[in-house]
């Protein structure tokens, strides 16, 4: 039997195959989504498999007519995958309002790749005000009705309860794996951790929960390794395991992150509550915010500092997707806060479709600086 | 294209009033502190200005005289950008916001031309575009004053409406708390009425551009829009646009043209480079005009399924009377959720822009691809694609609305000249841009 971590890797590289096999096996529908603010558990409750749409990190020019070349390469890469037919198995697509770049991906997708089902979910931005939760709960109600119309059957409260339970378990188990990285000899690398979270975005969560339990068993008691400078990753969407592996190959270990392919995806559970949709809304309001949802107290800064302390971070690498306005706006605040906490930060401006080798010298210099305590 | 016919033209009579209004606005703004009025720091012109009408003659220094001076002084403008960049803000962020941030960090924004500094009570920013909301947050942090933002939903449903209206109510209560002033609900209702009417008048003004020859060009519209930006909640704003609309209707009736010829009718989509605003007069060198473009976004439009934008009705025409604070805010919500084109929710735009081409007898479209904008810019490539696929001559140019470093005059001129000449236009001898200037 392959180890759980191997299986996560297989799902990440074979994500399309996984979805197609799931479909063949269950006869269910697959729904792509474009942002981690999409309340997946509702789709799951409807018997639909939600999969996050992502790029391939290969150069492409197919989106030239649809998205301006000075928009983030990730959002263009995502659309390219659709236009290239790699997501032909999807029957639906959902977006939750966040960043304009990925909105453009959604708008172009529904224009050029019409599907049975598309839904544009209004996700409020002023999440610091209590009214946002009520608004989102109302939006979830509309989303639920739309899903019911699409799938042709009602979603019972017990379906939602079941889905929430599975999603909460998934979040809890991934948090437990992350906690293993707090120690000085983490038994799991940054690449493996990223693959775990990514695979969760592509898999049936119930199946992944089984693998997560297996992973915890397998990792328990493993000696782990102290393989260098303890780093945290921050910034834009980042599913570039090659980049993470490259950084780790140079004498660093990634121990935690604030990415939407990491903690921002699974941190925080749906709290108990009489009204299920309100409880789900609460979770999305409370989760570590993306910069565009962090408009009052700078919760992100607090979240990053807490993680840095809890995971004994020595340095941070900000992976900034080129033209990523949301994270560019937050960069000075995060950089300032980390500086005050004596945590040096390296900013890597990446293009999803360009290999990471170009950063070798800068990463080396950064790690050396931390090692000698400059 | 169209025959080279000479049409009459004449200067705008309303222009003198526009200048008076500008002076009035500046005077009021910089004396707000002496008067004991509220000073709000924000980029209010973009949204929800009448929300504060119940708080007297408030001032907002964002687009004060400094801003206009900067646009004319490229060196100073670039300095602003560099100051923002030195603080860690990326060069590819919205240039307009970098310009504001640079002014902020150089203490220009709040520096009164009469000497001294204005002290805003708080920052308010409507969340129409993410760049604005994040800039508002940075303003508040730097000035160390409270910040409040309201996101504008892109859909009008029971829960988004309730959220939006409740948030507007909260802003009023919050403002009362932070300024110690009571909101005068009658004045609020009047302000909302005024803002509504200005939006409607602006849409009707734009509709006059269907006439051949067009009574104005986009440069005129751009200039005439200034009072809309900062006085549309006031009775002076409404009176001004009633006057302008009458004048423009009269121009249409008399066949008065924007600039004397109309060999072709173009649209300019996207925010123009403000520091090189003369680009809007460039078609005139070929006897042609830009009829408008993003300037249409200042209108209250009924958006039909087929993409037609038709001017809406004022609250009075709708028979709607605003008696309470709640009614006023509901009417304001209606304007922003249904009638005003949402800045960032642009999925409908390609179809609407294509329809506009037919409705306004347009011969071609120029699309500005702004290097930093990710608000209004959303969907621009799809607009271009649909227009081209539909056989509408369309070209793009790359630039920036506020950063001269991202704009090459020679290249842009070359590109537009090739476009115009490719359509069979040739330069018109003599001065075609002097009369009817109005700016
Ligand atoms: S947040 Fe950044 S990385 Fe993500 S879609 Fe937007 S611009 Fe791209
Ligand atoms: S709409 Fe564009 S130019 Fe305007 S503030 Fe937003 S990003 Fe900047």
mmCIF file of N, CA and C in Angstrom, chain A residues 39 48 65 78 105 127 166 268 291 318 325 369:
data_model
loop_
_atom_site.group_PDB
_atom_site.id
_atom_site.type_symbol
_atom_site.label_atom_id
_atom_site.label_comp_id
_atom_site.label_asym_id
_atom_site.label_seq_id
_atom_site.Cartn_x
_atom_site.Cartn_y
_atom_site.Cartn_z
ATOM 1 N N UNK A 39 -17.971 28.153 -0.519
ATOM 2 C CA UNK A 39 -18.347 27.227 0.561
ATOM 3 C C UNK A 39 -18.597 25.833 -0.008
ATOM 4 N N UNK A 48 -22.104 16.623 -4.957
ATOM 5 C CA UNK A 48 -21.230 17.084 -6.037
ATOM 6 C C UNK A 48 -19.782 17.057 -5.531
ATOM 7 N N UNK A 65 -6.283 36.675 -25.871
ATOM 8 C CA UNK A 65 -7.426 37.458 -26.337
ATOM 9 C C UNK A 65 -8.449 37.734 -25.261
ATOM 10 N N UNK A 78 -5.067 29.442 -15.125
ATOM 11 C CA UNK A 78 -6.307 28.700 -14.812
ATOM 12 C C UNK A 78 -7.230 28.693 -16.027
ATOM 13 N N UNK A 105 -11.055 35.391 -14.726
ATOM 14 C CA UNK A 105 -10.996 33.987 -15.149
ATOM 15 C C UNK A 105 -12.412 33.412 -15.201
ATOM 16 N N UNK A 127 -15.634 41.834 6.298
ATOM 17 C CA UNK A 127 -15.909 40.674 7.153
ATOM 18 C C UNK A 127 -15.809 40.990 8.638
ATOM 19 N N UNK A 166 -17.784 16.151 7.731
ATOM 20 C CA UNK A 166 -16.639 15.638 6.945
ATOM 21 C C UNK A 166 -15.623 16.761 6.691
ATOM 22 N N UNK A 268 -9.584 26.684 10.847
ATOM 23 C CA UNK A 268 -10.871 27.065 11.427
ATOM 24 C C UNK A 268 -12.008 26.203 10.923
ATOM 25 N N UNK A 291 -6.098 39.288 1.626
ATOM 26 C CA UNK A 291 -5.912 40.739 1.822
ATOM 27 C C UNK A 291 -7.156 41.565 1.512
ATOM 28 N N UNK A 318 8.069 35.542 0.943
ATOM 29 C CA UNK A 318 6.814 36.018 0.352
ATOM 30 C C UNK A 318 6.822 35.655 -1.132
ATOM 31 N N UNK A 325 -2.174 42.268 -7.195
ATOM 32 C CA UNK A 325 -2.448 43.495 -6.438
ATOM 33 C C UNK A 325 -2.810 43.243 -4.979
ATOM 34 N N UNK A 369 22.291 34.598 5.241
ATOM 35 C CA UNK A 369 22.120 35.746 6.147
ATOM 36 C C UNK A 369 21.457 35.298 7.455
#
